[in-house]
mmCIF file of C-alpha atoms and ligand atoms in Angstrom:
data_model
loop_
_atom_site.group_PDB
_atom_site.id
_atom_site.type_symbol
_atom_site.label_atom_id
_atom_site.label_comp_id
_atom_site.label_asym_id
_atom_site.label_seq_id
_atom_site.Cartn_x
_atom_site.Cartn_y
_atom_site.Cartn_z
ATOM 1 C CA UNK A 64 1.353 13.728 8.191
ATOM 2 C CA UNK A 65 1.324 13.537 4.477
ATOM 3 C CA UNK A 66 1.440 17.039 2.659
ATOM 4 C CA UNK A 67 1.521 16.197 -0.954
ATOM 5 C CA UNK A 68 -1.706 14.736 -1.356
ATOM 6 C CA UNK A 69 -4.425 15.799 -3.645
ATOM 7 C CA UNK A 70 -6.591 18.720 -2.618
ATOM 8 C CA UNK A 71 -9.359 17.756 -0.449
ATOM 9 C CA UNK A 72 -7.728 14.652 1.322
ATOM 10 C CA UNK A 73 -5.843 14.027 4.351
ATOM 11 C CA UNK A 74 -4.384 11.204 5.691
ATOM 12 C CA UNK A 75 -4.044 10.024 9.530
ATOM 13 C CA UNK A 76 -2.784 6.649 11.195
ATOM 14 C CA UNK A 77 -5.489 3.351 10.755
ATOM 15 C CA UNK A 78 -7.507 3.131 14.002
ATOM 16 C CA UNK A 79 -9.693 0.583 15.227
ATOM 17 C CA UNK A 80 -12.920 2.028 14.271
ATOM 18 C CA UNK A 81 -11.416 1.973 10.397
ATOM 19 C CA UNK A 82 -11.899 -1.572 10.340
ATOM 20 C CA UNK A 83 -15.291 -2.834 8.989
ATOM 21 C CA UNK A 84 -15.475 1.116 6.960
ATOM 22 C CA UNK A 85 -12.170 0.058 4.879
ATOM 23 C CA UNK A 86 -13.894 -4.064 4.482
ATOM 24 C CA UNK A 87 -17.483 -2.531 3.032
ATOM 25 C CA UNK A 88 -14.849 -0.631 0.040
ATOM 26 C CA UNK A 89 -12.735 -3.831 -1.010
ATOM 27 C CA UNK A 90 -15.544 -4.685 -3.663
ATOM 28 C CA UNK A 91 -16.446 -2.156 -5.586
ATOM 29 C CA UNK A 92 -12.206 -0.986 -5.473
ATOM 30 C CA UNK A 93 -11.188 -4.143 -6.634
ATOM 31 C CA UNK A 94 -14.224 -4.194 -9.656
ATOM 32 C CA UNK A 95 -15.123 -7.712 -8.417
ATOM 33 C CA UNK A 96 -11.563 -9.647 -9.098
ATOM 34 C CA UNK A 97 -12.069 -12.904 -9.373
ATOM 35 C CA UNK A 98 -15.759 -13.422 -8.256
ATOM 36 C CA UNK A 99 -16.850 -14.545 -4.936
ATOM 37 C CA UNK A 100 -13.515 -16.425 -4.322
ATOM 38 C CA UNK A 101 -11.892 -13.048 -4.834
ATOM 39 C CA UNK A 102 -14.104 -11.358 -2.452
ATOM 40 C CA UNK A 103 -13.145 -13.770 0.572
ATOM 41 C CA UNK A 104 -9.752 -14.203 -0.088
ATOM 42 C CA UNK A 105 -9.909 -9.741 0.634
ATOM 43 C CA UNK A 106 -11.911 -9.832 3.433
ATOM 44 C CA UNK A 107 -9.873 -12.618 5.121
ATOM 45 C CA UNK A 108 -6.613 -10.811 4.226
ATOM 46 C CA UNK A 109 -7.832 -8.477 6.105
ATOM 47 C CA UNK A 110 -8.932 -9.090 9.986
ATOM 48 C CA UNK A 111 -9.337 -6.726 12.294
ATOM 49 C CA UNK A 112 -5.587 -7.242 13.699
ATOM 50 C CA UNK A 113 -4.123 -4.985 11.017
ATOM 51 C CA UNK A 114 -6.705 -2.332 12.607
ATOM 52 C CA UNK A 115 -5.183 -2.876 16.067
ATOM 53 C CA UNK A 116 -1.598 -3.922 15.895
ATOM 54 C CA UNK A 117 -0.061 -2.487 12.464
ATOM 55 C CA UNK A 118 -1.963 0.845 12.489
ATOM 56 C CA UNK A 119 1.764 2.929 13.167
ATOM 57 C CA UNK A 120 2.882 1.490 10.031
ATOM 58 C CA UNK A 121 -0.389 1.857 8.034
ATOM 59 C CA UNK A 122 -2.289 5.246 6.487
ATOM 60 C CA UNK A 123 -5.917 5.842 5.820
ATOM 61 C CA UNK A 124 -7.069 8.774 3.573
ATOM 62 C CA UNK A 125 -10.452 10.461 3.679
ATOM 63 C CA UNK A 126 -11.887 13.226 2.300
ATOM 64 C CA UNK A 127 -12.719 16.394 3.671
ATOM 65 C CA UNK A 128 -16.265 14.551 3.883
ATOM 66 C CA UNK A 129 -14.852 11.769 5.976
ATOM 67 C CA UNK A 130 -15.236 9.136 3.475
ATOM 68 C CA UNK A 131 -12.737 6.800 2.701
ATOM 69 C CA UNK A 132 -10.868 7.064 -0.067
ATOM 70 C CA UNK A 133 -7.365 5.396 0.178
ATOM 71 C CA UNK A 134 -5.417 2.835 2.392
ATOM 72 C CA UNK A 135 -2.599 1.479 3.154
ATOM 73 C CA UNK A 136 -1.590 -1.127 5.487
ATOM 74 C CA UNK A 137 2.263 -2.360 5.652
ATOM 75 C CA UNK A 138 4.160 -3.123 9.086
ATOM 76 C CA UNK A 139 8.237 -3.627 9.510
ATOM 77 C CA UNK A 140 9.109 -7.423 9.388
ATOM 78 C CA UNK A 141 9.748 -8.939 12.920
ATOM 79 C CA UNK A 142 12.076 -11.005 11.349
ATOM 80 C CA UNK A 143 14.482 -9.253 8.924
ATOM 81 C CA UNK A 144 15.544 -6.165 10.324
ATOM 82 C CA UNK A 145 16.120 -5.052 6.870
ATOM 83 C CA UNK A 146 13.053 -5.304 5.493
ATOM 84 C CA UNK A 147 9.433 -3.614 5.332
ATOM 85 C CA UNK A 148 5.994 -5.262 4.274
ATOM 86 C CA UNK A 149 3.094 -3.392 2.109
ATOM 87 C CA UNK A 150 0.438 -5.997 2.614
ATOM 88 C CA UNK A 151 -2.972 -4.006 1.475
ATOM 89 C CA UNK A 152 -2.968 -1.086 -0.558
ATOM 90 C CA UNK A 153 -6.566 0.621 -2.276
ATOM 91 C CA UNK A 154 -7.546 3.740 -3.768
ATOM 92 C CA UNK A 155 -10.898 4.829 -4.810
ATOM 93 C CA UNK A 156 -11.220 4.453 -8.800
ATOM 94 C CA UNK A 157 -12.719 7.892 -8.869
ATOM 95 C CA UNK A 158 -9.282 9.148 -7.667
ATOM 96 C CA UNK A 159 -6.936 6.488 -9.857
ATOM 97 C CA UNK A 160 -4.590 7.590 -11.484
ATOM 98 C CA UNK A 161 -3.541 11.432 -9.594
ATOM 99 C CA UNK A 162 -0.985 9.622 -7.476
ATOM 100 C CA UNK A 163 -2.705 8.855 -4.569
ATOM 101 C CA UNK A 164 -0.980 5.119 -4.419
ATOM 102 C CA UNK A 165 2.384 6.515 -4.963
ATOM 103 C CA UNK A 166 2.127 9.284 -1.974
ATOM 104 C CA UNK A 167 1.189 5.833 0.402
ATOM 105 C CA UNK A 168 3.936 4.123 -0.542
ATOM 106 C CA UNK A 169 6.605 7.559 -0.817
ATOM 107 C CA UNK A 170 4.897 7.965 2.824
ATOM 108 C CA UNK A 171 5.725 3.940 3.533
ATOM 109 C CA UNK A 172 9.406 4.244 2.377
ATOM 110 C CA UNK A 173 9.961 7.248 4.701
ATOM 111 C CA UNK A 174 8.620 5.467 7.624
ATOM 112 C CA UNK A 175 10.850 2.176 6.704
ATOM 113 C CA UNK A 176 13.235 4.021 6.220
ATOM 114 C CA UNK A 177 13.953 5.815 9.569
ATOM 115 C CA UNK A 178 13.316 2.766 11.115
ATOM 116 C CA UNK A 179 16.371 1.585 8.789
ATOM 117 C CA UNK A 180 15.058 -0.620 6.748
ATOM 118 C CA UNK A 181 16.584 -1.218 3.360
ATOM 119 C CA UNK A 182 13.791 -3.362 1.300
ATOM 120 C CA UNK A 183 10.500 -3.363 0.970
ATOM 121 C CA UNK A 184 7.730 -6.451 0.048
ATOM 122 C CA UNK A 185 4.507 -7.004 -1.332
ATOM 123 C CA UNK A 186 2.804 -9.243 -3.664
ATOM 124 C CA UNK A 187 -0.207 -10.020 -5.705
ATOM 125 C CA UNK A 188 -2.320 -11.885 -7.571
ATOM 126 C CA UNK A 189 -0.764 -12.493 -11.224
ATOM 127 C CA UNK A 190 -4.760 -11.110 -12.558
ATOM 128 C CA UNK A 191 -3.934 -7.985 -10.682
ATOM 129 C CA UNK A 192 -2.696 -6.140 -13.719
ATOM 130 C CA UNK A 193 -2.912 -2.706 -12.383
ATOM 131 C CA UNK A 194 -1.320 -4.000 -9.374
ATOM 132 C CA UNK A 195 1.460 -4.962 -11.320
ATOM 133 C CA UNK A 196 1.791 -1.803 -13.312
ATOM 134 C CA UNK A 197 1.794 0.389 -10.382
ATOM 135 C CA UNK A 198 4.865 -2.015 -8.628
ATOM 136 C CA UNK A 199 6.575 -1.910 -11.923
ATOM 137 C CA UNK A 200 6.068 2.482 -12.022
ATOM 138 C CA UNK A 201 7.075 2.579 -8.894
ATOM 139 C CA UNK A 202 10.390 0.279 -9.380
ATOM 140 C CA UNK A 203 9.740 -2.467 -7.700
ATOM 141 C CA UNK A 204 11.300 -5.759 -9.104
ATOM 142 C CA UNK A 205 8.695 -8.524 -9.800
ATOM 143 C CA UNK A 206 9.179 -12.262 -9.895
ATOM 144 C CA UNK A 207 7.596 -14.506 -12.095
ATOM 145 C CA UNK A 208 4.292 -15.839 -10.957
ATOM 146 C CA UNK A 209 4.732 -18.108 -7.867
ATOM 147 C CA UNK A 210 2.688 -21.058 -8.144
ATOM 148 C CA UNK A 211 0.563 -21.763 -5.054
ATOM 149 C CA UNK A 212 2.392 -18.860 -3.406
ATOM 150 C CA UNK A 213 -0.229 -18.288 -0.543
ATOM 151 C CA UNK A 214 -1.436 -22.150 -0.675
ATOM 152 C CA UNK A 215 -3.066 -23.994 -2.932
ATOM 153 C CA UNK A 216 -4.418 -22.567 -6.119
ATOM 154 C CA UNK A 217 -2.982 -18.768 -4.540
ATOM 155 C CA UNK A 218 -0.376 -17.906 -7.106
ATOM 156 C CA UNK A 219 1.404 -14.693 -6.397
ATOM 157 C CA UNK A 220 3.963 -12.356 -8.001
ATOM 158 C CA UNK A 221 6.088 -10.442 -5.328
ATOM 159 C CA UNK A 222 7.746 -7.459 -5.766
ATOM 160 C CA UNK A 223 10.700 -6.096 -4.355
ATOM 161 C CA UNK A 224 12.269 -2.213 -3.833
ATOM 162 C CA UNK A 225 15.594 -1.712 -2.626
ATOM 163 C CA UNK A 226 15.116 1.508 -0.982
ATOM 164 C CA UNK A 227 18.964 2.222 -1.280
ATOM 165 C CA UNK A 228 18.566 2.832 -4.583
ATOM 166 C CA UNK A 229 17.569 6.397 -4.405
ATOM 167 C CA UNK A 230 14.210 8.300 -4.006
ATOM 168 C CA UNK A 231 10.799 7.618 -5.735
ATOM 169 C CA UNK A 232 9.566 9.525 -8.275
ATOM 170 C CA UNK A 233 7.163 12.573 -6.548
ATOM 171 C CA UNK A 234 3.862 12.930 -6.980
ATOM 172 C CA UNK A 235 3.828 15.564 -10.155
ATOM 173 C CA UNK A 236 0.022 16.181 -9.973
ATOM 174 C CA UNK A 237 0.316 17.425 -6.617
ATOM 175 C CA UNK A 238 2.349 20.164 -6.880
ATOM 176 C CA UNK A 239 5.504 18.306 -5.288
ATOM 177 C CA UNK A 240 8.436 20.141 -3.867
ATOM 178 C CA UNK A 241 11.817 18.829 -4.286
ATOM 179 C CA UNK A 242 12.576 18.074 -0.088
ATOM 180 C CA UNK A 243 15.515 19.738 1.626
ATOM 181 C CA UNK A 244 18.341 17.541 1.602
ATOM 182 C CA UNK A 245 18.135 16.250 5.021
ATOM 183 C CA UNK A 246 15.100 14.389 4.722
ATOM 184 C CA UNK A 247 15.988 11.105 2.478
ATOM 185 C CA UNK A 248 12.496 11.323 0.456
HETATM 186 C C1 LIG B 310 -2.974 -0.122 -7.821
HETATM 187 C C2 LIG B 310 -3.525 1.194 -7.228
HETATM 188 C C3 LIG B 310 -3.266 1.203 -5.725
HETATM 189 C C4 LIG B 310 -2.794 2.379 -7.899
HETATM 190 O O1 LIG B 310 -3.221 3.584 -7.259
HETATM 191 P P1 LIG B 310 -3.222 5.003 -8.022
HETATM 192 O O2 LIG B 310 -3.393 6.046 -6.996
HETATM 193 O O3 LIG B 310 -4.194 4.967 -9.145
HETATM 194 O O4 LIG B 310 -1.751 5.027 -8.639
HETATM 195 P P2 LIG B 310 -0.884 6.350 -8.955
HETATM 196 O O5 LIG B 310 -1.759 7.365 -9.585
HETATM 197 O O6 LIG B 310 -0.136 6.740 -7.744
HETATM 198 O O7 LIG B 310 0.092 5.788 -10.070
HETATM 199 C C5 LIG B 310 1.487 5.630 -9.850
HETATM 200 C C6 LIG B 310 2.079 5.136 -11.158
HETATM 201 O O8 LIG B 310 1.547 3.833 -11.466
HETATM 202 C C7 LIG B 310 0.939 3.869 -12.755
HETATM 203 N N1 LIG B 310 -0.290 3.081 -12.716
HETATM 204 C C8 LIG B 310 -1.236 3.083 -11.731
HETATM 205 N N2 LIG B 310 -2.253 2.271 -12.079
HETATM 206 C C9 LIG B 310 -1.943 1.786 -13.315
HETATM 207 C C10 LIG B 310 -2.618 0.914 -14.218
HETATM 208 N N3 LIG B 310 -3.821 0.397 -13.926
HETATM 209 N N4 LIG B 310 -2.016 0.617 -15.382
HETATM 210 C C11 LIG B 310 -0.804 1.135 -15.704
HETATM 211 N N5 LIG B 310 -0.107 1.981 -14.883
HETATM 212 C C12 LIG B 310 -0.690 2.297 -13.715
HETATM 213 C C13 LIG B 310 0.581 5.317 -13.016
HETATM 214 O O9 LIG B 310 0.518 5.590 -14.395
HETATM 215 C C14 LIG B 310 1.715 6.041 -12.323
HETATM 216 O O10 LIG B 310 2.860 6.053 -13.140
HETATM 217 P P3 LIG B 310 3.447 7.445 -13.747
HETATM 218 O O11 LIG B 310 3.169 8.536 -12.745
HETATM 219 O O12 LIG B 310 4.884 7.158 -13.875
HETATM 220 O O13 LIG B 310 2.706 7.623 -14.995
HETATM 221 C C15 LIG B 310 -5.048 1.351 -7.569
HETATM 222 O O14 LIG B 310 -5.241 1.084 -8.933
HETATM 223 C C16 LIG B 310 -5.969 0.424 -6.767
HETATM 224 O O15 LIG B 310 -6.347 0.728 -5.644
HETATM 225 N N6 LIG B 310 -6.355 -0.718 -7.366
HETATM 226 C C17 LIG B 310 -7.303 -1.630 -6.720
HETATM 227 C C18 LIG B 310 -6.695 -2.279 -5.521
HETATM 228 C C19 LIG B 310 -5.409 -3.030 -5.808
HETATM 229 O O16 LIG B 310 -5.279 -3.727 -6.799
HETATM 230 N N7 LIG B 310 -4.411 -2.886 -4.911
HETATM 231 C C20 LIG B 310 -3.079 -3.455 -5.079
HETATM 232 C C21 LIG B 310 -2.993 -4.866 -4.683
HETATM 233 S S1 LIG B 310 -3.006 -5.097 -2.918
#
């Protein structure tokens, strides 16, 4: 499904049964982010729905162990025909930084894109530096913190990719092959 992964992970649709392994991660991935609030606002973002309804549009990665160590859940908008939604991404810190996140969303555009959507959305929480860095890498366009984005005291930054704009950067710790020109990615 995904081929230019790291060695010794492999990636497959979300399921179901993902649901509660991918909530008992959010914690310790996120290094505790803004306390206890932080910790509900993640678990309520998200409910087993994503796990039943989005899983075509969403990856989960494990290692050859089974455990998990990456996700990814986006859907296409049911509004804009245009446009694609990353709403949860995490990768396990002992794997930061080898271009895990970057294969997800590579992997997202692909799918968004033969479903012809041009632009894709996510946001996050102004603290999320490394959130913001990895948009920014990736070229995603950021706005300036929203105030009270998500309601009241939930400020946001989104981000924006026009996927017209030509490919993302490949993964270059993975041994990446240039693609034959037929496929767009
Ligand atoms: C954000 C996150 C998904 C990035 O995943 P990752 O697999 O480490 O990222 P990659 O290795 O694919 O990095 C892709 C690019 O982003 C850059 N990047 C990633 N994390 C970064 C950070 N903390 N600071 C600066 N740049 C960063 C990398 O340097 C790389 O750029 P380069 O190849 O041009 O040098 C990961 O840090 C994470 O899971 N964080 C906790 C959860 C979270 O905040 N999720 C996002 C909000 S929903």
């Amino acid at each position: 499904m995904i081929d230019d992964l790291p060695a010794g992970l492999r990636a497959r649709h979300l399921a179901d049964e993902d649901h509660l392994r991918v909530l008992a991660v959010l914690d310790a991935w996120w290094g505790g982010l803004k306390g206890e609030a932080g910790a509900t606002e993640r678990a309520l973002l998200l409910p087993r729905l994503y796990f039943q309804h989005f899983t075509t549009t969403s990856f989960l990665v494990e290692r050859d162990s089974g455990e998990v160590a990456a996700f990814l859940v986006g859907f296409l908008s049911q509004t804009d025909p245009q446009a694609a939604y990353v709403h949860f991404v995490g990768v396990d810190p002992a794997l930061h930084g080898q271009g895990v996140g970057r294969v997800l969303y590579r992997a997202f555009f692909a799918l968004a894109r033969s479903h012809r959507r041009r632009h894709v959305h996510c946001v996050t929480s102004p603290e999320n530096t490394a959130s913001r860095a990895f948009h920014s890498r990736l070229g995603f366009t950021a706005s300036p913190v929203d105030s009270d984005y998500d309601g009241p005291g939930l400020d946001r930054v989104t981000f924006t990719l026009d996927l017209s704009a030509g490919p993302v950067t490949p993964n270059p710790r993975a041994g990446w092959q240039a693609p034959a020109p037929a496929r767009e990615i």
